[in-house]
């Protein structure tokens, strides 16, 4: 008991000493802050003449050096990808002047300040006059994605995945949304004509399904460069129309991000859900799975999606893309010379290939036939009327040149 009492007394003394020092520290800060407010007067003796943040002093936060714009009593620095807000700014003031933040004296290049919000800098001249500056160091206000390949390896191919890639997703306030850590990702190039543009797109693939920025979990994600869209919002706008206005059964969701690749700020991108069959994506019965179940006699795993009383390939779905390059494992042209590529499933049997071509060709024949308006056997048998109208309006509103 005596030992415990002694320990308690010592702990009480430690806490009391800490509180005294804390009170003294606060008293000094309050006194400094009060003194700065007493003699507010903008003169040549209490000016900040230069304000900057450097990569050398802030290596975790910055990829390069930034110099502030000073207009009157406003000091601003814009760092689009900023996610670490504890910074050591460097500044130059009038001869003999001292700088305070919240009553605490600041030293250029060594004092750390939290810039999550605008900060008041008080500059006090040698004669006691003071001046207030509002310093804002801010980002784009959108989320940020950091991607690093092993050895900063460049991405030169749309076919070859780079293994061991790290991915860290930050919210605009600097909090971590996702960190790949040991769950390394893969990355490669993406796009058709866009791959030849200066700002390139990329595909990311994780070992396990991951959620980024609140979107549905998935292994596969797309980074769209939007190089030809100088507004950078057409894809995002199309997603908004499809999901929020037209209430599509499924439409890719997009998140605008600032992209940092191998320590270099690349620009503003759109992170997109990758189009494909699956839960949280195009939720249909994969035609390749249907064929597999039929072959294995596992018809109990097949859903009669078209309600015709039979379980066969007609119950399976697939995803097509109109692609003049015919760039895919299975591609074909219709009798009207429209080029199609099967996107999902990507590897299928000859039987499925023939089934897909038959469905598409039948739809085209009816569309161009004399009886295409027939409510039962016309084009509406193959194409959902409301979705095709929404699709057309979305492409028109967003000026989709493709």
XYZ file of C-alpha atoms in Angstrom:
402
model
C 0.000 0.000 0.000
C 2.822 2.413 0.875
C 4.450 1.828 -2.534
C 1.164 2.397 -4.351
C 0.576 5.595 -2.392
C 4.068 6.813 -3.272
C 3.478 6.084 -6.968
C 0.165 7.903 -6.821
C 1.774 10.959 -5.267
C 4.498 10.980 -7.907
C 1.935 10.656 -10.707
C -0.106 13.482 -9.182
C 3.007 15.663 -9.038
C 3.836 14.879 -12.681
C 0.345 15.819 -13.811
C 0.400 18.990 -11.687
C 3.776 20.020 -13.137
C 2.517 19.398 -16.665
C -0.607 21.471 -16.031
C 1.481 24.357 -14.646
C 3.738 24.349 -17.695
C 0.718 24.129 -19.959
C -0.915 27.100 -18.247
C 2.320 29.088 -18.513
C 2.596 28.210 -22.207
C -1.000 29.275 -22.814
C -0.476 32.502 -20.876
C 2.479 33.425 -23.093
C 0.497 32.694 -26.254
C -2.502 34.694 -25.041
C -0.257 37.607 -24.083
C 1.432 37.580 -27.473
C -1.893 37.348 -29.266
C -3.359 40.193 -27.186
C -0.337 42.403 -27.806
C -0.622 41.815 -31.535
C -4.251 42.943 -31.552
C -3.628 46.128 -29.552
C -1.695 48.027 -32.184
C -3.106 46.877 -35.511
C -1.627 49.151 -38.163
C -0.419 48.181 -41.630
C 2.974 49.743 -42.197
C 6.177 49.030 -44.096
C 7.647 47.752 -40.819
C 5.278 44.756 -40.418
C 5.021 43.293 -43.891
C 5.454 39.748 -45.184
C 7.318 40.283 -48.426
C 7.627 36.639 -49.452
C 5.917 33.405 -48.412
C 6.645 29.939 -49.804
C 6.695 26.207 -49.125
C 9.497 24.027 -50.431
C 9.865 20.361 -51.239
C 13.088 20.296 -49.187
C 11.304 21.369 -45.999
C 8.106 19.419 -46.718
C 9.226 16.297 -48.567
C 6.236 14.184 -47.487
C 3.693 16.738 -48.666
C 5.175 18.381 -51.744
C 6.491 17.302 -55.124
C 7.928 20.730 -55.970
C 8.340 24.262 -54.557
C 5.484 26.773 -54.362
C 5.562 30.547 -53.894
C 2.501 32.337 -52.553
C 0.492 35.061 -54.183
C 0.319 38.010 -51.774
C -2.486 40.495 -52.354
C -3.014 42.958 -49.535
C -3.356 40.913 -46.362
C -4.200 37.702 -48.206
C -1.581 35.024 -48.852
C -2.552 32.012 -50.978
C -0.836 28.887 -52.303
C -2.636 26.309 -54.439
C -1.307 22.731 -54.384
C -3.811 20.557 -56.303
C -2.719 17.193 -54.859
C -2.105 18.344 -51.254
C -3.087 15.739 -48.632
C -0.532 16.455 -45.876
C -1.437 19.811 -44.323
C 1.203 20.082 -41.571
C 3.720 22.297 -43.336
C 6.861 24.320 -42.625
C 6.503 27.558 -44.589
C 9.382 29.913 -45.337
C 8.810 33.651 -45.227
C 10.570 36.998 -45.397
C 9.408 39.933 -43.263
C 10.380 43.570 -42.668
C 13.614 44.110 -40.747
C 13.188 43.473 -37.036
C 9.620 42.150 -37.320
C 8.495 38.947 -35.630
C 5.778 36.512 -36.713
C 3.192 34.790 -34.512
C 0.469 32.175 -35.115
C -1.998 31.803 -32.261
C 0.415 33.649 -29.991
C 3.297 31.282 -30.752
C 6.402 32.723 -32.354
C 7.168 31.368 -35.823
C 10.555 30.656 -37.321
C 10.863 30.600 -41.095
C 11.467 27.095 -42.409
C 11.265 25.379 -39.011
C 7.858 26.084 -37.416
C 5.145 23.585 -38.372
C 1.602 24.855 -38.943
C -1.627 22.966 -39.685
C -3.146 24.415 -42.862
C -6.355 22.391 -42.965
C -8.025 25.788 -42.614
C -6.866 29.372 -43.277
C -4.347 30.519 -40.669
C -3.942 34.001 -39.177
C -0.328 35.210 -39.218
C 0.412 38.230 -36.990
C 3.473 40.254 -37.929
C 4.727 42.564 -35.150
C 7.239 45.280 -35.974
C 10.083 46.393 -33.713
C 8.029 49.422 -32.634
C 5.065 47.242 -31.614
C 2.686 47.835 -34.523
C 1.082 44.655 -35.874
C -0.497 43.397 -39.053
C -2.703 40.358 -39.710
C -2.378 38.118 -42.760
C -4.770 35.321 -43.692
C -2.695 32.462 -45.123
C -4.483 29.779 -47.153
C -2.700 26.709 -48.510
C -5.292 24.573 -50.225
C -5.895 21.760 -52.723
C -8.436 21.241 -55.515
C -11.099 20.094 -53.086
C -11.337 16.690 -54.779
C -9.930 13.293 -53.832
C -6.334 12.322 -54.600
C -4.884 9.015 -55.823
C -1.193 8.180 -55.339
C 0.180 5.289 -57.429
C 3.764 4.009 -57.383
C 5.239 1.226 -59.494
C 8.321 -0.763 -58.364
C 11.412 1.283 -59.118
C 9.188 4.014 -60.605
C 8.749 1.848 -63.682
C 7.062 3.670 -66.582
C 3.855 2.339 -68.130
C 4.490 1.739 -71.823
C 1.962 -0.975 -72.637
C -1.778 -1.593 -72.723
C -1.226 -5.349 -72.603
C 1.410 -5.888 -69.912
C 0.446 -5.465 -66.264
C 3.045 -4.037 -63.863
C 2.940 -6.099 -60.673
C 3.664 -4.891 -57.155
C 2.103 -1.463 -57.652
C 1.091 0.476 -54.539
C -2.120 2.511 -54.458
C -3.123 5.015 -51.772
C -6.442 6.871 -51.998
C -6.878 10.113 -50.021
C -9.998 12.125 -49.401
C -9.707 15.858 -50.024
C -9.201 16.531 -46.292
C -6.084 14.351 -46.281
C -7.593 11.307 -44.568
C -6.706 7.915 -46.050
C -9.597 6.230 -47.849
C -7.641 3.153 -48.978
C -4.051 1.917 -48.774
C -3.046 -1.153 -50.749
C -0.227 -1.897 -48.255
C 0.535 -5.623 -48.681
C -2.385 -6.075 -51.088
C -0.346 -4.978 -54.086
C -2.108 -3.943 -57.256
C -1.344 -4.074 -60.962
C -1.492 -1.280 -63.507
C -1.301 -0.978 -67.287
C -2.266 1.463 -70.023
C -5.776 1.765 -71.456
C -7.601 3.440 -74.326
C -7.675 3.314 -78.092
C -6.852 6.599 -79.804
C -6.519 8.198 -76.348
C -3.457 6.002 -75.663
C -1.537 8.072 -78.213
C -2.357 11.354 -76.457
C 0.100 13.114 -74.095
C -2.105 12.486 -71.053
C -2.802 8.755 -70.935
C -5.393 6.557 -69.242
C -4.725 3.475 -67.115
C -6.373 0.327 -65.775
C -5.826 -0.793 -62.184
C -6.448 -4.315 -60.903
C -6.350 -5.465 -57.271
C -5.809 -8.979 -55.923
C -9.050 -8.675 -53.972
C -12.153 -6.560 -54.437
C -11.660 -3.069 -53.000
C -13.871 -0.036 -52.541
C -12.424 3.310 -53.590
C -14.007 6.605 -52.535
C -17.247 4.940 -51.474
C -17.899 3.103 -54.745
C -18.945 -0.549 -54.926
C -16.135 -3.053 -54.322
C -14.356 -4.374 -57.394
C -10.996 -5.717 -58.512
C -10.894 -3.642 -61.695
C -10.883 0.147 -62.022
C -10.260 2.665 -64.804
C -8.369 5.953 -64.733
C -9.707 8.115 -67.553
C -7.500 11.022 -68.634
C -10.198 13.126 -70.373
C -7.477 14.721 -72.495
C -9.875 15.681 -75.301
C -12.421 17.075 -72.844
C -11.008 20.361 -71.602
C -13.875 20.743 -69.136
C -12.864 17.390 -67.542
C -16.478 16.760 -66.507
C -18.313 15.181 -69.462
C -17.851 11.627 -68.236
C -18.854 12.661 -64.727
C -21.876 14.476 -66.161
C -22.871 11.407 -68.189
C -22.668 9.284 -65.049
C -24.832 11.787 -63.188
C -27.452 11.736 -65.947
C -27.545 7.952 -66.078
C -27.613 7.276 -62.350
C -29.418 10.271 -60.877
C -31.667 11.613 -63.635
C -32.545 8.667 -65.866
C -32.225 6.082 -63.049
C -30.467 3.523 -65.201
C -30.423 -0.019 -63.859
C -26.649 0.304 -63.838
C -24.327 2.961 -65.140
C -20.640 3.420 -64.290
C -20.044 5.763 -61.370
C -17.237 8.305 -61.693
C -15.140 10.169 -59.131
C -13.005 13.154 -60.102
C -9.496 12.840 -58.647
C -6.072 14.411 -58.803
C -3.567 11.776 -59.870
C 0.024 11.487 -58.610
C 2.111 8.822 -60.359
C 5.610 7.876 -59.209
C 6.084 11.179 -57.402
C 4.816 13.353 -60.263
C 1.509 15.195 -60.381
C -0.105 14.093 -63.661
C -3.356 16.062 -63.509
C -7.078 15.693 -62.900
C -8.501 12.298 -63.896
C -11.777 10.448 -63.577
C -11.759 7.211 -61.590
C -14.393 4.917 -63.046
C -15.986 1.602 -62.288
C -14.983 -0.799 -65.052
C -17.850 -2.006 -67.208
C -18.394 -5.737 -66.836
C -20.699 -8.482 -65.600
C -20.940 -8.887 -61.843
C -22.583 -7.862 -58.607
C -22.478 -4.096 -58.311
C -21.798 -3.821 -62.041
C -23.973 -5.209 -64.865
C -25.859 -7.718 -62.754
C -26.841 -10.287 -65.389
C -26.331 -14.020 -65.804
C -23.046 -14.607 -67.632
C -23.650 -16.601 -70.829
C -20.337 -18.462 -70.331
C -21.484 -19.570 -66.863
C -24.794 -20.765 -68.336
C -22.941 -22.867 -70.911
C -20.708 -24.338 -68.212
C -23.686 -25.261 -66.005
C -25.519 -26.828 -68.948
C -22.482 -28.947 -69.785
C -22.111 -30.073 -66.184
C -25.805 -30.842 -65.783
C -26.148 -28.178 -63.075
C -29.301 -26.564 -64.426
C -30.350 -25.779 -60.853
C -27.762 -22.994 -60.920
C -29.333 -21.382 -64.001
C -32.092 -18.791 -63.739
C -34.767 -18.793 -66.441
C -34.263 -15.082 -67.078
C -36.501 -14.834 -70.141
C -39.266 -16.902 -68.462
C -39.789 -19.156 -71.499
C -39.821 -22.336 -69.419
C -36.425 -23.487 -70.721
C -32.932 -23.134 -69.305
C -30.565 -22.601 -72.193
C -28.070 -20.120 -73.659
C -30.864 -17.615 -74.263
C -30.872 -17.061 -70.485
C -27.258 -15.857 -70.556
C -26.148 -12.255 -70.991
C -23.060 -10.580 -72.419
C -21.520 -7.142 -72.959
C -20.678 -5.768 -76.410
C -18.805 -2.690 -77.569
C -18.982 -1.004 -80.958
C -15.289 -0.850 -81.884
C -14.009 -0.164 -85.390
C -10.601 -1.588 -84.422
C -12.164 -5.008 -83.774
C -9.713 -5.189 -80.887
C -10.696 -8.260 -78.884
C -10.621 -12.044 -78.682
C -13.979 -12.223 -80.447
C -14.993 -9.490 -82.902
C -17.304 -9.393 -85.886
C -19.208 -7.127 -88.252
C -22.908 -7.177 -89.030
C -24.330 -7.199 -92.562
C -24.556 -3.391 -92.283
C -20.827 -3.359 -91.473
C -21.227 -2.361 -87.818
C -18.152 -3.592 -85.874
C -18.713 -5.313 -82.517
C -16.315 -6.677 -79.894
C -17.373 -9.015 -77.106
C -16.098 -7.408 -73.887
C -17.500 -9.737 -71.238
C -17.120 -12.684 -71.035
C -13.857 -12.282 -72.947
C -13.119 -15.955 -73.717
C -16.050 -17.966 -75.082
C -16.766 -21.080 -77.128
C -17.635 -21.125 -80.804
C -21.189 -21.969 -79.803
C -21.493 -18.752 -77.794
C -19.861 -16.721 -80.555
C -22.475 -17.908 -83.014
C -25.243 -17.211 -80.504
C -24.029 -13.630 -79.955
C -23.738 -12.934 -83.686
C -27.212 -14.367 -84.272
C -28.815 -12.118 -81.640
C -27.108 -8.976 -82.910
C -27.827 -9.724 -86.558
C -31.491 -10.475 -85.850
C -31.816 -7.154 -84.034
C -30.229 -5.283 -86.947
C -32.399 -7.056 -89.536
C -35.552 -6.127 -87.646
C -34.396 -2.539 -87.122
C -33.884 -2.055 -90.860
C -36.860 -4.212 -91.869
C -40.274 -3.057 -93.096
C -41.985 -4.225 -89.933
C -39.612 -2.524 -87.483
C -42.448 -0.536 -85.832
C -44.394 -3.655 -84.854
C -44.963 -3.487 -81.090
C -44.356 -7.227 -80.616
C -41.930 -8.342 -83.315
C -40.274 -4.990 -84.144
C -37.152 -3.370 -82.736
C -38.606 -3.136 -79.204
C -38.296 -6.924 -78.942
C -34.510 -6.511 -78.964
C -33.906 -3.009 -77.578
C -35.388 -1.516 -74.409
C -37.184 1.645 -75.489
C -36.681 3.790 -72.398
C -33.009 2.888 -71.993
C -32.176 3.631 -75.651
C -33.852 7.045 -75.335
C -31.878 7.796 -72.169
C -28.699 6.571 -73.866
C -29.267 8.833 -76.869
C -29.999 11.903 -74.748
C -26.955 11.294 -72.559
C -24.640 11.061 -75.562
C -26.179 14.189 -77.071
C -26.033 16.249 -73.853
C -22.418 15.233 -73.234
C -21.311 15.684 -76.862
C -19.935 12.187 -77.195
C -18.111 12.290 -80.525
C -17.769 8.490 -80.575
